[in-house]
């Protein structure tokens, strides 16, 4: 089925008459504006990150590398002289997608690193945390940070970069760009084949609704603490929440403008048959 769908899509693309596309000013405006809304947030975010890196990020990166090297040397010395963590046989570094591994490490952390080292309480605490939260948050917690520090020898306060996105933030950004891409494809088909505007209008309305929700959530996704400027090589702009803010700004303008244009176009098309009928009636009366 996937091959058949891909084949049909390829045939649709090959059947497009690009000469007629160039003559369709509304379609050209739609695609150009959509491309700008798609690329502008990424370009703007990248430029700000690079500017900060050139200004001071490269020095922060050097200091972080030096600190990491010293910690690794200390860790190697501890292993060499037999000063490993007593829990080293239980510790694992989990992939972002491995929820079972993350839950297991959270359980160990809560039991061995928690203030109340009661196995039953730790087990019940871990079982109460749903898997979807573990997956989206990466299982981050204070106990888990101490657990990781105990077994790796790397101080989590120094090693953790607050600009590193969580799995949920990465998926949210991917989802937003996919939704915009789908709406752009729907708009292309609507303008190219002169289809009814209702589906495209609903798509734009959905985009606007998604952007409004993102605007309300952005303050909780973006940090403005001083350490963002002192410890992150990209500073404030390294946060993926900033990319989401740029995306929201550009896509909101794009969606709102075209939704207004489509509403006016639809009203104009609805009034044209009435005008034609009135002109025909006057001609017949004369």
Rosetta silent file (secondary structure, phi, psi, omega in degrees, C-alpha in Angstrom):
SEQUENCE: XXXXXXXXXXXXXXXXXXXXXXXXXXXXXXXXXXXXXXXXXXXXXXXXXXXXXXXXXXXXXXXXXXXXXXXXXXXXXXXXXXXXXXXXXXXXXXXXXXXXXXXXXXXXXXXXXXXXXXXXXXXXXXXXXXXXXXXXXXXXXXXXXXXXXXXXXXXXXXXXXXXXXXXXXXXXXXXXXXXXXXXXXXXXXXXXXXXXXXXXXXXXXXXXXXXXXXXXXXXXXXXXXXXXXXXXXXXXXXXXXXXXXXXXXXXXXXXXXXXXXXXXXXXXXXXXXXXXXXXXXXXXXX
SCORE:     score description
SCORE:     0.000 S_00000001
   1 L     0.000  -38.377  179.966    0.000    0.000    0.000 S_00000001
   2 H   -64.134  -42.843  179.117    2.843    2.367    0.800 S_00000001
   3 H   -63.449  -40.611  179.501    4.434    1.726   -2.599 S_00000001
   4 H   -64.343  -42.024  178.784    1.087    2.253   -4.325 S_00000001
   5 H   -63.966  -42.943  178.917    0.518    5.518   -2.455 S_00000001
   6 H   -63.927  -37.669  179.037    4.030    6.714   -3.286 S_00000001
   7 H   -65.734  -41.931  178.074    3.490    5.788   -6.947 S_00000001
   8 H   -63.605  -42.715  178.811    0.220    7.729   -7.082 S_00000001
   9 H   -62.642  -40.132  178.931    1.894   10.745   -5.456 S_00000001
  10 H   -64.981  -40.424  177.583    4.753   10.583   -7.963 S_00000001
  11 H   -63.552  -38.334  178.443    2.275   10.456  -10.855 S_00000001
  12 H   -62.572  -42.268 -179.443    0.468   13.483   -9.423 S_00000001
  13 H   -66.154  -42.214 -179.703    3.726   15.440   -9.271 S_00000001
  14 H   -66.786  -26.705 -177.933    4.692   14.460  -12.832 S_00000001
  15 L   -81.184   -6.741 -178.804    1.273   15.512  -14.123 S_00000001
  16 L   -69.957  129.696  175.331    1.680   19.082  -12.846 S_00000001
  17 L   -92.307  100.487 -173.259    1.945   21.643  -15.640 S_00000001
  18 H   -68.756  -22.468  176.474    4.477   24.057  -14.197 S_00000001
  19 H   -65.710  -38.142  177.993    3.831   26.625  -16.908 S_00000001
  20 H   -73.379  -29.075  177.086    0.262   27.014  -15.652 S_00000001
  21 H   -63.792  -41.897 -179.376    1.547   27.172  -12.082 S_00000001
  22 H   -63.687  -31.197 -178.766    3.701   30.184  -12.963 S_00000001
  23 H   -80.412  -15.612 -179.437    0.691   31.985  -14.429 S_00000001
  24 L   -87.880   96.745 -173.553   -1.376   31.404  -11.285 S_00000001
  25 H   -64.550  -36.824  179.710   -0.397   34.408   -9.177 S_00000001
  26 H   -65.431  -42.318  179.529   -2.366   33.279   -6.107 S_00000001
  27 H   -64.699  -42.466  178.657   -0.693   29.864   -6.174 S_00000001
  28 H   -63.220  -43.265  178.552    2.757   31.423   -6.589 S_00000001
  29 H   -62.492  -39.316  178.608    2.076   33.817   -3.693 S_00000001
  30 H   -62.385  -48.748 -176.420    0.901   30.899   -1.561 S_00000001
  31 H   -68.837  -40.862  179.701    3.994   28.775   -2.208 S_00000001
  32 H   -66.320  -45.639  179.523    6.471   31.632   -1.807 S_00000001
  33 H   -64.234  -41.168  178.687    4.844   32.849    1.408 S_00000001
  34 H   -64.011  -39.801  178.303    4.615   29.309    2.750 S_00000001
  35 H   -64.623  -39.159  177.387    8.273   28.673    1.960 S_00000001
  36 H   -64.298  -44.911  179.321    9.227   31.872    3.788 S_00000001
  37 H   -63.898  -29.410 -179.329    7.123   30.872    6.810 S_00000001
  38 H   -77.741  -43.165 -172.825    8.774   27.433    6.743 S_00000001
  39 H   -92.239  -31.316 -174.909   12.406   28.543    6.387 S_00000001
  40 H   -56.701  -44.216  179.153   12.475   31.954    8.108 S_00000001
  41 H   -60.910  -41.254 -179.095   12.240   30.587   11.690 S_00000001
  42 H   -65.690  -45.100 -179.513   15.082   28.132   11.076 S_00000001
  43 H   -64.346  -45.358 -179.095   17.283   30.771    9.427 S_00000001
  44 H   -62.034  -44.212  179.537   16.550   33.377   12.111 S_00000001
  45 H   -63.570  -43.926 -179.064   17.253   30.900   14.930 S_00000001
  46 H   -64.450  -41.493 -179.552   20.488   29.701   13.299 S_00000001
  47 H   -62.761  -45.187  179.736   21.777   33.261   12.741 S_00000001
  48 H   -63.395  -39.986  178.629   21.178   34.238   16.387 S_00000001
  49 H   -63.576  -45.677 -179.288   22.902   31.083   17.598 S_00000001
  50 H   -64.910  -39.235  178.985   25.924   31.647   15.366 S_00000001
  51 H   -62.856  -42.616  178.688   26.200   35.310   16.394 S_00000001
  52 H   -67.411  -39.786 -179.764   26.249   34.404   20.073 S_00000001
  53 H   -62.203  -42.828  179.429   28.749   31.600   19.454 S_00000001
  54 H   -65.895  -34.319 -176.926   31.105   33.968   17.624 S_00000001
  55 H   -73.864  -48.801 -178.155   30.773   36.584   20.376 S_00000001
  56 H  -149.929   -9.140 -177.187   31.373   34.401   23.437 S_00000001
  57 H   -63.332  -34.371 -177.888   30.070   30.895   22.839 S_00000001
  58 H   -66.178  -31.821  177.396   33.417   29.593   21.620 S_00000001
  59 H   -71.868  -39.690  177.202   35.024   30.570   24.956 S_00000001
  60 H   -63.485  -40.194  178.973   32.246   28.839   26.905 S_00000001
  61 H   -62.231  -42.153  179.239   32.735   25.758   24.734 S_00000001
  62 H   -63.328  -43.975  179.431   36.472   25.723   25.497 S_00000001
  63 H   -64.311  -40.234  177.990   35.852   26.043   29.249 S_00000001
  64 H   -63.582  -41.253  178.934   33.262   23.255   29.130 S_00000001
  65 H   -64.173  -40.579  178.164   35.675   20.984   27.262 S_00000001
  66 H   -64.072  -43.960  179.384   38.423   21.669   29.800 S_00000001
  67 H   -64.753  -40.762  178.630   36.096   20.959   32.711 S_00000001
  68 H   -64.761  -38.769  178.966   34.838   17.775   31.045 S_00000001
  69 H   -63.670  -44.472  179.257   38.409   16.621   30.430 S_00000001
  70 H   -63.031  -40.696  179.585   39.356   17.145   34.084 S_00000001
  71 H   -66.901  -38.282  177.690   36.272   15.271   35.272 S_00000001
  72 H   -65.640  -37.446  177.148   37.006   12.381   32.924 S_00000001
  73 H   -65.433  -41.797  177.349   40.577   12.213   34.240 S_00000001
  74 H   -63.335  -38.988  178.642   39.310   12.155   37.811 S_00000001
  75 H   -65.483  -42.050  178.486   36.849    9.440   36.875 S_00000001
  76 H   -63.393  -38.135  177.968   39.583    7.351   35.246 S_00000001
  77 H   -65.012  -38.782  178.118   41.727    7.719   38.352 S_00000001
  78 H   -63.727  -43.184  178.170   38.875    6.543   40.531 S_00000001
  79 H   -66.243  -36.413 -177.922   38.381    3.444   38.375 S_00000001
  80 H   -65.628  -37.764 -178.150   42.116    2.827   38.305 S_00000001
  81 L   -98.128   13.821  173.428   42.393    2.825   42.109 S_00000001
  82 L    75.369   27.338 -179.199   39.199    0.890   42.624 S_00000001
  83 L  -101.420   36.591 -179.169   37.037    3.746   43.822 S_00000001
  84 L   -68.811  160.618  176.013   34.087    2.953   41.588 S_00000001
  85 L   -64.634  143.272  179.186   30.553    3.582   42.666 S_00000001
  86 L   -69.652  -11.388 -179.333   29.019    0.697   44.593 S_00000001
  87 L  -106.116   10.745 -172.403   26.055    0.922   42.211 S_00000001
  88 L   -61.342  -26.610  179.615   28.066    0.872   38.982 S_00000001
  89 L   -75.817  -11.330  179.154   26.788   -2.592   38.060 S_00000001
  90 L  -101.248  -20.711 -173.577   23.212   -1.216   38.092 S_00000001
  91 L   -78.887  138.153  174.911   23.783    2.029   36.224 S_00000001
  92 L  -139.329  149.724  171.095   23.050    2.317   32.483 S_00000001
  93 L   -94.072  118.782 -172.485   22.900    5.179   30.026 S_00000001
  94 L   -95.827  142.534  172.104   19.486    4.944   28.383 S_00000001
  95 L   -69.519  156.769 -176.280   18.540    5.960   24.876 S_00000001
  96 L   -64.183  -24.560 -177.658   15.846    8.640   24.620 S_00000001
  97 L   -92.128  -10.489 -173.905   13.363    6.140   23.187 S_00000001
  98 L   -88.564   86.326 -176.719   14.001    3.355   25.748 S_00000001
  99 H   -66.579  -38.704 -178.912   11.233    4.016   28.274 S_00000001
 100 H   -61.317  -43.420  178.294   11.752    0.703   30.099 S_00000001
 101 H   -64.705  -42.124 -179.993   15.420    1.515   30.732 S_00000001
 102 H   -63.739  -41.655  178.865   14.578    5.044   31.885 S_00000001
 103 H   -64.192  -39.623  179.479   11.941    3.768   34.311 S_00000001
 104 H   -63.832  -44.243  179.402   14.406    1.230   35.718 S_00000001
 105 H   -66.534  -36.617  176.058   17.070    3.897   36.269 S_00000001
 106 H   -62.798  -38.359  179.362   14.496    6.193   37.890 S_00000001
 107 H   -66.054  -45.432  177.116   13.579    3.349   40.261 S_00000001
 108 H   -61.247  -43.590 -178.237   17.223    2.751   41.203 S_00000001
 109 H   -62.575  -43.936 -178.628   17.781    6.477   41.641 S_00000001
 110 H   -67.003  -34.506 -178.545   14.759    6.903   43.875 S_00000001
 111 H   -76.233  -46.801 -174.059   15.725    3.906   45.993 S_00000001
 112 H   -89.137  -29.060 -175.945   19.473    4.545   46.370 S_00000001
 113 H  -105.164  -14.802 -178.286   19.607    8.336   46.067 S_00000001
 114 L   -69.015  160.490 -179.515   16.271    9.321   47.593 S_00000001
 115 L   -67.344  -38.907  178.919   16.012   10.705   51.097 S_00000001
 116 L  -105.792   97.199 -173.657   13.792    7.839   52.246 S_00000001
 117 L   -83.352   72.572  177.354   15.501    4.699   50.999 S_00000001
 118 L  -114.533  122.182 -172.192   12.528    2.394   51.183 S_00000001
 119 H   -64.244  -40.405 -178.942   12.293   -0.075   48.318 S_00000001
 120 H   -66.273  -41.915  178.231    8.511   -0.370   48.390 S_00000001
 121 H   -63.781  -40.720  178.897    8.042    3.409   48.416 S_00000001
 122 H   -64.577  -40.019  179.962   10.493    3.793   45.547 S_00000001
 123 H   -65.540  -44.997 -179.513    8.711    1.113   43.546 S_00000001
 124 H   -65.159  -38.618  178.464    5.290    2.674   44.145 S_00000001
 125 H   -60.972  -44.190 -178.086    6.632    6.135   43.282 S_00000001
 126 H   -69.045  -37.278 -179.041    8.024    4.881   39.999 S_00000001
 127 H   -68.392  -26.481 -179.209    4.883    2.952   39.093 S_00000001
 128 H   -75.337  -17.053  179.807    2.767    6.085   39.553 S_00000001
 129 L   -84.458  117.806 -178.162    4.729    7.923   36.853 S_00000001
 130 L   -68.000  151.993 -176.837    3.124    7.186   33.448 S_00000001
 131 H   -62.682  -34.619 -178.124    5.320    5.967   30.621 S_00000001
 132 H   -64.313  -33.034  178.294    4.352    8.861   28.362 S_00000001
 133 H   -71.789  -40.024  177.009    5.792   11.332   30.882 S_00000001
 134 H   -60.060  -42.528 -178.336    9.020    9.352   31.181 S_00000001
 135 H   -66.113  -45.921 -174.868    9.303    9.299   27.381 S_00000001
 136 H   -74.876  -32.097 -177.172    8.611   13.009   26.848 S_00000001
 137 H   -94.845  -12.230 -176.008   10.718   14.275   29.765 S_00000001
 138 L    77.467    7.945  178.004   13.571   11.786   29.453 S_00000001
 139 L    74.840   20.410 -177.245   12.972   10.758   33.074 S_00000001
 140 L   -68.005  134.654  175.467   14.783   13.797   34.485 S_00000001
 141 L  -159.549  166.270 -179.499   14.570   14.190   38.257 S_00000001
 142 H   -64.910  -42.411  179.287   16.752   15.346   41.145 S_00000001
 143 H   -64.234  -38.970 -179.953   17.343   11.781   42.325 S_00000001
 144 H   -67.380  -35.163  177.388   18.254   10.671   38.814 S_00000001
 145 H   -63.924  -43.796  177.761   20.752   13.534   38.502 S_00000001
 146 H   -65.780  -37.080  178.688   22.463   12.440   41.737 S_00000001
 147 H   -62.817  -45.155  178.621   22.346    8.816   40.547 S_00000001
 148 H   -65.462  -42.024 -179.874   24.041    9.736   37.264 S_00000001
 149 H   -64.649  -39.100 -179.814   26.635   11.869   39.039 S_00000001
 150 H   -63.117  -35.347 -173.539   27.387    9.081   41.497 S_00000001
 151 H   -96.818  -18.927 -179.563   28.057    6.562   38.742 S_00000001
 152 H  -107.306  -19.649 -177.450   29.740    8.727   36.103 S_00000001
 153 L    78.221    4.113 -179.119   31.706   11.113   38.291 S_00000001
 154 L  -101.417  124.085  179.165   30.428   14.036   36.202 S_00000001
 155 L   -66.278  122.742 -176.100   28.690   16.821   38.079 S_00000001
 156 H   -69.490  -30.453  178.880   25.243   17.138   36.601 S_00000001
 157 H   -63.931  -32.552  179.996   24.926   20.837   37.454 S_00000001
 158 H   -88.205  -33.566 -173.648   27.962   21.525   35.261 S_00000001
 159 H   -81.224  -29.846 -175.302   27.346   18.930   32.589 S_00000001
 160 L   -75.558  125.842  175.118   23.662   19.627   31.958 S_00000001
 161 L   -99.973  115.879 -175.176   23.006   22.193   29.274 S_00000001
 162 L   -65.999  -12.304  178.154   19.593   23.721   29.873 S_00000001
 163 L   -84.352  -10.180  178.878   19.297   24.394   26.172 S_00000001
 164 L   -65.852  123.472 -176.646   19.284   20.674   25.388 S_00000001
 165 L   -75.552  150.337  172.910   15.724   19.910   24.250 S_00000001
 166 L   -80.647  168.683  178.097   13.650   17.127   25.736 S_00000001
 167 H   -59.366  -40.270 -179.603   12.095   14.428   23.582 S_00000001
 168 H   -62.952  -39.944  179.421    8.719   16.137   23.888 S_00000001
 169 H   -67.141  -40.106  177.671   10.083   19.464   22.643 S_00000001
 170 H   -62.179  -45.493 -179.704   11.760   17.813   19.659 S_00000001
 171 H   -65.192  -35.485  179.229    8.557   15.989   18.751 S_00000001
 172 H   -64.554  -42.617  179.588    6.534   19.206   19.148 S_00000001
 173 H   -65.709  -44.915  178.189    8.775   21.074   16.703 S_00000001
 174 H   -59.442  -43.202 -179.272    8.687   18.202   14.188 S_00000001
 175 H   -62.420  -43.836 -178.332    4.899   18.056   14.497 S_00000001
 176 H   -62.640  -44.331  179.611    4.494   21.804   13.919 S_00000001
 177 H   -67.712  -34.572  177.049    6.621   21.786   10.782 S_00000001
 178 H   -65.801  -41.844  178.543    4.801   18.695    9.473 S_00000001
 179 H   -61.696  -44.619  178.141    1.414   20.361    9.994 S_00000001
 180 H   -61.350  -42.326  179.570    2.601   23.444    8.109 S_00000001
 181 H   -61.832  -42.928  179.554    3.944   21.248    5.291 S_00000001
 182 H   -63.566  -43.154  179.431    0.623   19.390    5.002 S_00000001
 183 H   -63.571  -37.993  177.686   -1.339   22.664    4.896 S_00000001
 184 H   -63.300  -40.434  178.461    0.988   23.954    2.160 S_00000001
 185 H   -65.808  -41.887  178.171    0.341   20.814    0.085 S_00000001
 186 H   -61.634  -42.697  178.991   -3.419   21.175    0.598 S_00000001
 187 H   -63.837  -39.700  178.126   -3.213   24.806   -0.503 S_00000001
 188 H   -60.397  -47.136  179.112   -1.222   23.881   -3.605 S_00000001
 189 H   -64.604  -36.432 -179.428   -3.858   21.335   -4.653 S_00000001
 190 H   -65.303  -47.683 -177.541   -6.685   23.762   -3.870 S_00000001
 191 H   -76.367  -33.373 -177.686   -5.312   26.625   -5.975 S_00000001
 192 H   -72.273  -40.031 -177.071   -3.933   24.447   -8.775 S_00000001
 193 L  -104.182    9.996  177.512   -7.113   22.447   -9.334 S_00000001
 194 L    53.683   47.921  178.762   -9.555   25.205   -8.303 S_00000001
 195 L   -82.942  166.558  176.212  -11.057   23.118   -5.509 S_00000001
 196 L   -59.667  148.467 -174.108  -13.427   24.501   -2.833 S_00000001
 197 L   -85.137   -4.871 -172.393  -11.666   26.621   -0.234 S_00000001
 198 H   -61.778  -45.313 -178.857  -13.352   25.100    2.822 S_00000001
 199 H   -62.192  -42.570  179.515  -10.718   22.402    3.507 S_00000001
 200 H   -66.211  -38.565  179.076   -7.872   24.893    3.211 S_00000001
 201 H   -64.486  -39.829  176.587   -9.645   27.365    5.478 S_00000001
 202 H   -64.931  -37.914  177.524  -10.081   24.689    8.148 S_00000001
 203 H   -62.741  -43.439  177.944   -6.393   23.841    7.807 S_00000001
 204 H   -66.681  -38.640  177.725   -5.390   27.464    8.342 S_00000001
 205 H   -63.560  -38.427  176.912   -7.774   27.771   11.279 S_00000001
 206 H   -64.465  -41.144  177.504   -6.169   24.697   12.832 S_00000001
 207 H   -60.357  -46.190 -179.486   -2.722   26.240   12.345 S_00000001
 208 H   -62.199  -42.415  178.680   -3.804   29.474   14.037 S_00000001
 209 H   -61.732  -42.405  178.529   -5.323   27.543   16.941 S_00000001
 210 H   -63.022  -39.954 -179.481   -2.092   25.547   17.361 S_00000001
 211 H   -66.262  -40.972  179.525   -0.041   28.752   17.318 S_00000001
 212 H   -61.771  -43.455  177.157   -2.200   30.403   19.987 S_00000001
 213 H   -61.606  -42.662  178.644   -1.745   27.381   22.273 S_00000001
 214 H   -61.579  -41.792  178.301    2.020   27.486   21.655 S_00000001
 215 H   -56.717  -41.310 -178.405    2.123   31.183   22.534 S_00000001
 216 H   -70.190  -27.829 -178.012    0.512   30.426   25.897 S_00000001
 217 H   -90.379  -16.253 -174.084    2.996   27.606   26.619 S_00000001
 218 H   -57.175  -40.917 -179.785    6.158   29.404   25.491 S_00000001
 219 H   -56.925  -29.570  179.385    6.944   31.106   28.856 S_00000001
 220 H   -83.061  -11.642 -178.179    7.304   27.657   30.447 S_00000001
 221 H  -100.365  -15.596 -175.864    9.590   26.434   27.636 S_00000001
 222 L  -115.628  128.632  178.399   12.033   29.367   27.549 S_00000001
 223 L  -104.821  142.529  177.059   14.422   30.199   30.377 S_00000001
 224 L  -121.748   27.200  179.612   16.057   33.596   30.872 S_00000001
 225 L   -68.495  155.678 -177.889   18.319   32.695   33.788 S_00000001
 226 L   -61.750  -31.885 -177.642   21.831   34.162   33.905 S_00000001
 227 H   -65.788  -18.837  177.318   23.406   30.717   33.551 S_00000001
 228 H   -63.443  -31.509 -178.581   21.945   30.534   30.046 S_00000001
 229 H   -89.195  -17.556 -174.955   24.483   33.208   29.040 S_00000001
 230 H  -100.692  -24.865 -171.177   27.355   31.762   31.057 S_00000001
 231 H  -119.467  -17.357 -179.664   27.165   28.007   30.442 S_00000001
 232 L   -98.678  134.459 -177.213   25.494   27.460   27.067 S_00000001
 233 L   -69.935  -17.344  177.432   27.565   27.897   23.910 S_00000001
 234 L  -110.945    2.476  176.464   24.513   29.364   22.149 S_00000001
 235 H    62.102 -147.023 -179.169   23.194   31.321   25.124 S_00000001
 236 H   -58.718  -35.889 -172.815   19.530   32.228   25.273 S_00000001
 237 H   -78.459   -7.082  178.298   19.044   31.462   21.587 S_00000001
 238 H   -75.737  -11.008 -178.323   20.158   27.847   21.925 S_00000001
 239 L   -74.680  137.697 -179.684   16.812   26.879   23.417 S_00000001
 240 H   -70.159  -20.253  175.218   14.439   25.056   21.111 S_00000001
 241 H   -63.863  -29.912  176.640   11.634   27.108   22.649 S_00000001
 242 H   -67.689  -40.771  174.496   13.089   30.154   20.879 S_00000001
 243 H   -59.671  -41.122  178.502   12.782   28.312   17.554 S_00000001
 244 H   -64.030  -36.201  178.261    9.158   27.571   18.418 S_00000001
 245 H   -65.281  -44.263  177.370    8.595   31.275   19.140 S_00000001
 246 H   -62.611  -42.917  177.969    9.994   32.260   15.734 S_00000001
 247 H   -58.836  -47.290 -179.409    7.892   29.568   14.079 S_00000001
 248 H   -59.127  -42.441 -177.844    4.758   30.805   15.833 S_00000001
 249 H   -62.450  -52.704 -176.390    5.401   34.399   14.749 S_00000001
 250 H   -67.476  -42.961 -176.973    5.944   33.670   11.054 S_00000001
 251 H   -71.829  -32.699  177.734    3.235   31.035   10.686 S_00000001
 252 H   -63.282  -44.863  177.778    0.677   33.138   12.559 S_00000001
 253 H   -62.371  -47.897 -179.654    1.182   36.017   10.110 S_00000001
 254 H   -58.461  -48.448 -175.617    1.073   33.658    7.108 S_00000001
 255 H   -68.772  -41.877 -177.734   -2.076   31.834    8.262 S_00000001
 256 H   -66.070  -45.227 -179.217   -3.965   34.936    9.348 S_00000001
 257 H   -61.131  -47.967 -177.369   -3.292   36.868    6.137 S_00000001
 258 H   -71.558  -29.746  176.314   -4.317   33.996    3.863 S_00000001
 259 H   -66.289  -40.306  176.321   -7.382   33.161    5.942 S_00000001
 260 H   -64.824  -43.703  179.229   -8.576   36.756    5.532 S_00000001
 261 H   -61.604  -43.932 -178.793   -7.805   36.648    1.792 S_00000001
 262 H   -65.625  -39.181  177.660   -9.670   33.355    1.345 S_00000001
 263 H   -62.694  -42.684  178.143  -12.723   34.648    3.215 S_00000001
 264 H   -66.264  -40.050  179.567  -12.871   37.722    0.986 S_00000001
 265 H   -64.362  -39.507 -179.909  -12.340   35.616   -2.130 S_00000001
 266 H   -66.914  -40.831  177.537  -15.132   33.255   -1.103 S_00000001
 267 H   -65.458  -39.043  179.299  -17.560   36.143   -0.503 S_00000001
 268 H   -63.991  -43.254  179.185  -16.582   37.666   -3.835 S_00000001
 269 H   -66.703  -32.316  179.541  -17.227   34.373   -5.669 S_00000001
 270 H   -72.018  -27.568 -178.934  -20.583   34.005   -3.920 S_00000001
 271 H   -84.719  -21.730 -177.133  -21.699   37.465   -5.085 S_00000001
 272 H   -62.465  -44.681  177.700  -20.687   37.021   -8.742 S_00000001
 273 H   -59.785  -35.181  179.430  -23.598   34.693   -9.717 S_00000001
 274 H   -65.387  -42.997  178.517  -26.059   37.202   -8.231 S_00000001
 275 H   -63.868  -39.420  179.924  -24.565   40.044  -10.292 S_00000001
 276 H   -65.043  -42.197  178.987  -24.675   37.920  -13.430 S_00000001
 277 H   -63.672  -39.227  179.826  -28.322   37.068  -12.841 S_00000001
 278 H   -65.447  -40.611  179.296  -29.173   40.754  -12.312 S_00000001
 279 H   -66.414  -39.718  178.123  -27.409   41.719  -15.564 S_00000001
 280 H   -64.915  -38.859 -179.953  -29.222   38.980  -17.486 S_00000001
 281 H   -65.189  -41.971  178.759  -32.581   40.150  -16.067 S_00000001
 282 H   -64.056  -38.664 -179.803  -31.885   43.759  -17.134 S_00000001
 283 H   -64.927  -43.153 -179.155  -30.889   42.596  -20.632 S_00000001
 284 H   -68.257  -35.893  179.856  -34.083   40.559  -21.016 S_00000001
 285 H   -68.813  -34.966  179.818  -36.230   43.430  -19.722 S_00000001
 286 L   -70.266    0.000    0.000  -34.700   45.845  -22.183 S_00000001
